[in-house]
Coordinates of N, CA and C in Angstrom, one line a residue:
Q1 N -16.6 -16.5 14.1 CA -17.0 -15.4 14.9 C -16.1 -14.2 14.5
V2 N -16.7 -13.0 14.2 CA -16.0 -11.9 13.9 C -15.2 -11.3 15.1
Q3 N -13.9 -11.0 14.8 CA -13.1 -10.3 15.9 C -12.6 -9.1 15.3
L4 N -12.6 -8.0 16.1 CA -12.1 -6.7 15.7 C -11.1 -6.3 16.8
V5 N -9.9 -5.9 16.4 CA -8.9 -5.5 17.4 C -8.4 -4.1 17.0
E6 N -8.6 -3.1 17.8 CA -8.1 -1.8 17.5 C -6.7 -1.6 18.1
S7 N -6.0 -0.7 17.5 CA -4.7 -0.3 18.0 C -4.3 1.1 17.5
G8 N -3.3 1.7 18.1 CA -2.8 3.0 17.6 C -3.2 4.2 18.4
G9 N -4.1 4.0 19.5 CA -4.4 5.1 20.3 C -3.3 5.6 21.1
G10 N -3.5 6.8 21.7 CA -2.4 7.4 22.6 C -2.7 8.8 22.9
L11 N -1.7 9.5 23.4 CA -1.8 10.9 23.7 C -1.0 11.7 22.7
V12 N -1.7 12.8 22.2 CA -1.1 13.6 21.2 C -1.5 15.1 21.5
Q13 N -0.7 16.0 21.1 CA -1.0 17.4 21.3 C -2.0 17.9 20.2
A14 N -2.8 18.9 20.6 CA -3.7 19.5 19.6 C -2.9 19.9 18.3
G15 N -3.6 19.6 17.2 CA -2.9 19.8 15.9 C -2.1 18.7 15.4
G16 N -1.9 17.7 16.2 CA -1.2 16.5 15.8 C -2.0 15.4 15.1
S17 N -1.4 14.3 14.8 CA -2.0 13.2 14.1 C -1.9 11.9 14.8
L18 N -2.8 11.0 14.5 CA -2.7 9.6 15.0 C -3.4 8.8 13.9
K19 N -2.9 7.5 13.8 CA -3.5 6.6 12.9 C -3.9 5.3 13.6
L20 N -5.2 5.1 13.7 CA -5.8 3.9 14.3 C -5.9 2.8 13.3
S21 N -5.7 1.6 13.8 CA -5.9 0.4 13.0 C -7.0 -0.5 13.6
C22 N -7.7 -1.3 12.7 CA -8.7 -2.2 13.2 C -8.4 -3.5 12.4
A23 N -7.9 -4.5 13.0 CA -7.6 -5.8 12.4 C -8.9 -6.7 12.5
A24 N -9.4 -7.1 11.4 CA -10.6 -7.9 11.4 C -10.3 -9.3 11.0
S25 N -11.0 -10.2 11.7 CA -10.9 -11.7 11.3 C -12.2 -12.4 11.6
G26 N -12.3 -13.6 11.0 CA -13.4 -14.5 11.3 C -14.4 -14.5 10.1
R27 N -14.3 -13.7 9.1 CA -15.2 -13.6 8.0 C -14.5 -13.2 6.7
T28 N -15.1 -13.4 5.6 CA -14.8 -12.7 4.4 C -15.6 -11.4 4.4
F29 N -14.9 -10.3 4.4 CA -15.6 -9.0 4.7 C -16.1 -8.3 3.4
S30 N -16.2 -8.9 2.3 CA -16.6 -8.2 1.1 C -18.0 -7.7 1.1
R31 N -18.9 -8.2 2.0 CA -20.2 -7.7 2.1 C -20.4 -6.8 3.3
Y32 N -19.3 -6.4 3.9 CA -19.4 -5.7 5.2 C -19.1 -4.2 5.0
T33 N -19.7 -3.4 5.9 CA -19.3 -2.1 6.1 C -18.6 -2.0 7.4
M34 N -17.5 -1.3 7.4 CA -16.6 -1.1 8.7 C -16.8 0.3 9.1
G35 N -17.2 0.4 10.4 CA -17.4 1.8 10.9 C -16.4 2.1 12.0
W36 N -16.2 3.4 12.2 CA -15.5 3.9 13.4 C -16.5 4.8 14.2
F37 N -16.5 4.5 15.5 CA -17.3 5.3 16.4 C -16.4 5.8 17.6
R38 N -16.9 6.7 18.3 CA -16.2 7.2 19.5 C -17.1 7.5 20.6
Q39 N -16.6 7.5 21.8 CA -17.4 7.8 23.0 C -16.5 8.5 24.0
A40 N -16.8 9.8 24.2 CA -16.1 10.6 25.2 C -16.7 10.3 26.6
A41 N -15.9 10.6 27.6 CA -16.4 10.4 28.9 C -17.7 11.1 29.2
G42 N -18.6 10.4 29.7 CA -19.9 11.0 30.1 C -20.8 11.3 28.9
K43 N -20.5 10.9 27.7 CA -21.3 11.2 26.5 C -21.7 9.9 25.8
G44 N -22.6 10.0 24.9 CA -23.0 8.8 24.2 C -22.1 8.5 23.0
R45 N -22.3 7.3 22.5 CA -21.4 6.9 21.3 C -21.8 7.7 20.1
E46 N -20.7 8.1 19.4 CA -20.9 9.0 18.2 C -20.3 8.4 17.0
F47 N -21.0 8.4 15.9 CA -20.5 7.9 14.6 C -19.4 8.8 14.1
V48 N -18.3 8.2 13.7 CA -17.2 9.0 13.1 C -17.2 8.9 11.6
G49 N -17.3 7.6 11.1 CA -17.3 7.4 9.7 C -17.3 5.9 9.4
H50 N -17.5 5.6 8.1 CA -17.5 4.2 7.7 C -16.9 4.0 6.3
I51 N -16.6 2.8 6.0 CA -16.1 2.4 4.7 C -16.8 1.1 4.2
N52 N -17.3 1.1 3.0 CA -17.9 -0.1 2.4 C -16.7 -0.9 1.9
W53 N -16.6 -2.1 2.4 CA -15.5 -3.0 2.1 C -15.4 -3.3 0.6
S54 N -16.6 -3.5 0.0 CA -16.6 -3.9 -1.4 C -16.3 -2.7 -2.3
T55 N -16.9 -1.6 -2.1 CA -16.8 -0.5 -3.0 C -15.7 0.5 -2.6
G56 N -15.3 0.5 -1.3 CA -14.4 1.5 -0.8 C -15.0 2.9 -0.6
S57 N -16.3 3.0 -0.8 CA -16.9 4.3 -0.5 C -16.9 4.6 1.0
T58 N -16.7 5.9 1.3 CA -16.6 6.3 2.7 C -17.7 7.4 3.0
A59 N -17.9 7.6 4.2 CA -18.8 8.7 4.7 C -18.3 9.1 6.1
Y60 N -18.5 10.4 6.4 CA -17.9 10.9 7.7 C -18.9 11.8 8.4
A61 N -18.8 11.8 9.7 CA -19.5 12.8 10.5 C -19.0 14.2 10.1
D62 N -19.9 15.2 10.2 CA -19.5 16.6 9.9 C -18.4 17.0 10.8
S63 N -18.3 16.5 12.0 CA -17.4 17.0 13.0 C -15.9 16.6 12.7
V64 N -15.8 15.6 11.8 CA -14.4 15.1 11.4 C -14.1 15.2 9.9
K65 N -15.1 15.6 9.2 CA -14.9 15.7 7.7 C -13.8 16.7 7.4
G66 N -12.9 16.2 6.5 CA -11.8 17.0 6.1 C -10.6 16.8 7.0
R67 N -10.7 16.2 8.1 CA -9.6 15.9 9.1 C -9.3 14.4 9.2
F68 N -10.3 13.6 9.1 CA -10.2 12.2 9.3 C -10.4 11.5 8.0
T69 N -9.6 10.4 7.8 CA -9.7 9.6 6.6 C -9.7 8.1 6.9
I70 N -10.7 7.4 6.4 CA -10.8 5.9 6.6 C -10.3 5.2 5.3
S71 N -9.5 4.2 5.5 CA -9.0 3.4 4.4 C -8.9 2.0 4.8
K72 N -8.6 1.1 3.9 CA -8.5 -0.3 4.2 C -7.4 -1.0 3.4
D73 N -6.9 -2.1 4.0 CA -5.9 -2.9 3.3 C -6.6 -4.3 3.2
N74 N -7.0 -4.6 2.0 CA -7.7 -5.9 1.8 C -6.8 -7.1 2.1
A75 N -5.6 -7.0 1.8 CA -4.7 -8.2 2.0 C -4.5 -8.5 3.5
K76 N -4.6 -7.4 4.3 CA -4.4 -7.6 5.8 C -5.7 -7.6 6.5
N77 N -6.8 -7.5 5.8 CA -8.1 -7.4 6.5 C -8.1 -6.3 7.6
T78 N -7.6 -5.2 7.3 CA -7.4 -4.1 8.3 C -8.0 -2.8 7.7
V79 N -8.6 -2.1 8.6 CA -9.2 -0.8 8.3 C -8.4 0.2 9.2
F80 N -8.2 1.4 8.6 CA -7.5 2.5 9.3 C -8.3 3.7 9.4
L81 N -8.0 4.5 10.5 CA -8.6 5.8 10.7 C -7.4 6.8 10.9
Q82 N -7.1 7.5 9.8 CA -6.1 8.5 9.9 C -6.7 9.8 10.4
M83 N -6.2 10.3 11.5 CA -6.8 11.5 12.2 C -5.7 12.6 12.2
N84 N -6.1 13.7 11.5 CA -5.2 14.8 11.4 C -5.8 16.0 12.1
S85 N -5.0 17.0 12.3 CA -5.5 18.3 12.9 C -6.4 18.0 14.2
L86 N -5.9 17.2 15.0 CA -6.7 16.7 16.2 C -7.0 17.9 17.1
K87 N -8.1 17.8 17.7 CA -8.6 18.8 18.7 C -8.9 18.2 20.0
P88 N -8.8 18.9 21.1 CA -9.1 18.3 22.4 C -10.5 17.6 22.4
E89 N -11.5 18.2 21.7 CA -12.8 17.6 21.6 C -12.8 16.2 20.9
D90 N -11.7 15.8 20.3 CA -11.6 14.5 19.7 C -11.3 13.4 20.7
T91 N -11.0 13.9 21.9 CA -10.6 12.9 23.0 C -11.8 12.0 23.3
A92 N -11.5 10.7 23.2 CA -12.6 9.7 23.3 C -12.0 8.3 23.2
V93 N -12.8 7.3 23.6 CA -12.4 5.9 23.2 C -13.0 5.7 21.8
Y94 N -12.1 5.2 20.9 CA -12.5 5.0 19.6 C -12.7 3.5 19.3
Y95 N -13.9 3.2 18.7 CA -14.3 1.8 18.5 C -14.4 1.5 17.0
C96 N -13.9 0.3 16.6 CA -14.2 -0.2 15.3 C -15.4 -1.1 15.4
A97 N -16.2 -1.1 14.3 CA -17.4 -1.9 14.3 C -17.6 -2.5 12.9
A98 N -18.3 -3.6 12.8 CA -18.6 -4.2 11.5 C -20.0 -4.6 11.4
T99 N -20.5 -4.6 10.2 CA -21.9 -5.0 9.9 C -22.0 -5.5 8.5
V100 N -22.9 -6.4 8.2 CA -23.3 -6.7 6.8 C -23.9 -5.4 6.3
T101 N -23.5 -4.9 5.2 CA -23.9 -3.6 4.7 C -25.4 -3.5 4.7
G102 N -26.0 -2.5 5.3 CA -27.4 -2.3 5.3 C -28.1 -2.8 6.5
T103 N -27.3 -3.3 7.5 CA -27.9 -3.8 8.7 C -27.2 -3.1 9.9
P104 N -27.8 -3.1 11.1 CA -27.2 -2.5 12.2 C -25.8 -3.1 12.6
Y105 N -25.0 -2.3 13.1 CA -23.7 -2.8 13.5 C -23.8 -3.8 14.7
N106 N -23.2 -4.9 14.5 CA -23.4 -6.0 15.5 C -22.1 -6.6 16.0
Y107 N -21.0 -6.1 15.5 CA -19.6 -6.5 15.9 C -18.8 -5.3 16.3
W108 N -18.2 -5.4 17.5 CA -17.5 -4.3 18.0 C -16.1 -4.7 18.5
G109 N -15.2 -3.8 18.4 CA -13.9 -4.0 19.0 C -13.9 -3.6 20.5
Q110 N -12.7 -3.7 21.1 CA -12.7 -3.4 22.5 C -12.4 -1.9 22.8
G111 N -12.0 -1.1 21.7 CA -11.8 0.3 21.9 C -10.4 0.6 22.2
T112 N -10.0 1.8 21.7 CA -8.6 2.3 22.0 C -8.8 3.8 22.4
Q113 N -8.1 4.2 23.4 CA -8.2 5.6 23.9 C -7.3 6.5 23.1
V114 N -8.0 7.6 22.7 CA -7.3 8.8 22.1 C -7.5 10.0 23.0
T115 N -6.3 10.6 23.4 CA -6.4 11.8 24.2 C -5.6 12.9 23.5
V116 N -6.3 14.0 23.3 CA -5.7 15.2 22.7 C -5.6 16.3 23.7
S117 N -4.3 16.7 24.0 CA -4.1 17.7 25.0 C -4.0 19.1 24.3
S118 N -4.4 20.1 25.0 CA -4.5 21.5 24.5 C -3.2 22.2 24.7

């Protein structure tokens, strides 16, 4: 069973940085894509970005492009979301997700709260 555990959320001032981690277990993830999503209060879930575990290729939502970076540590089966130049509108619960590349996301972490104060 795939397990995803996020960590690293917290409260930060606008303009600051946070780095989220997603520890993955239960599979060999070489065929997987790992995604980051977020959900602000009262809003739907929003795609933030993803990384292909095999190739390392990444893609980002326009709203975070140039500010957020996704990376991975193969040895630790961990994916990271480095968030810089944070804005109040980045405030949300951030979720890590996993899927076999090319299929819908079907594994989700419990989420970690990120709050950006103005």
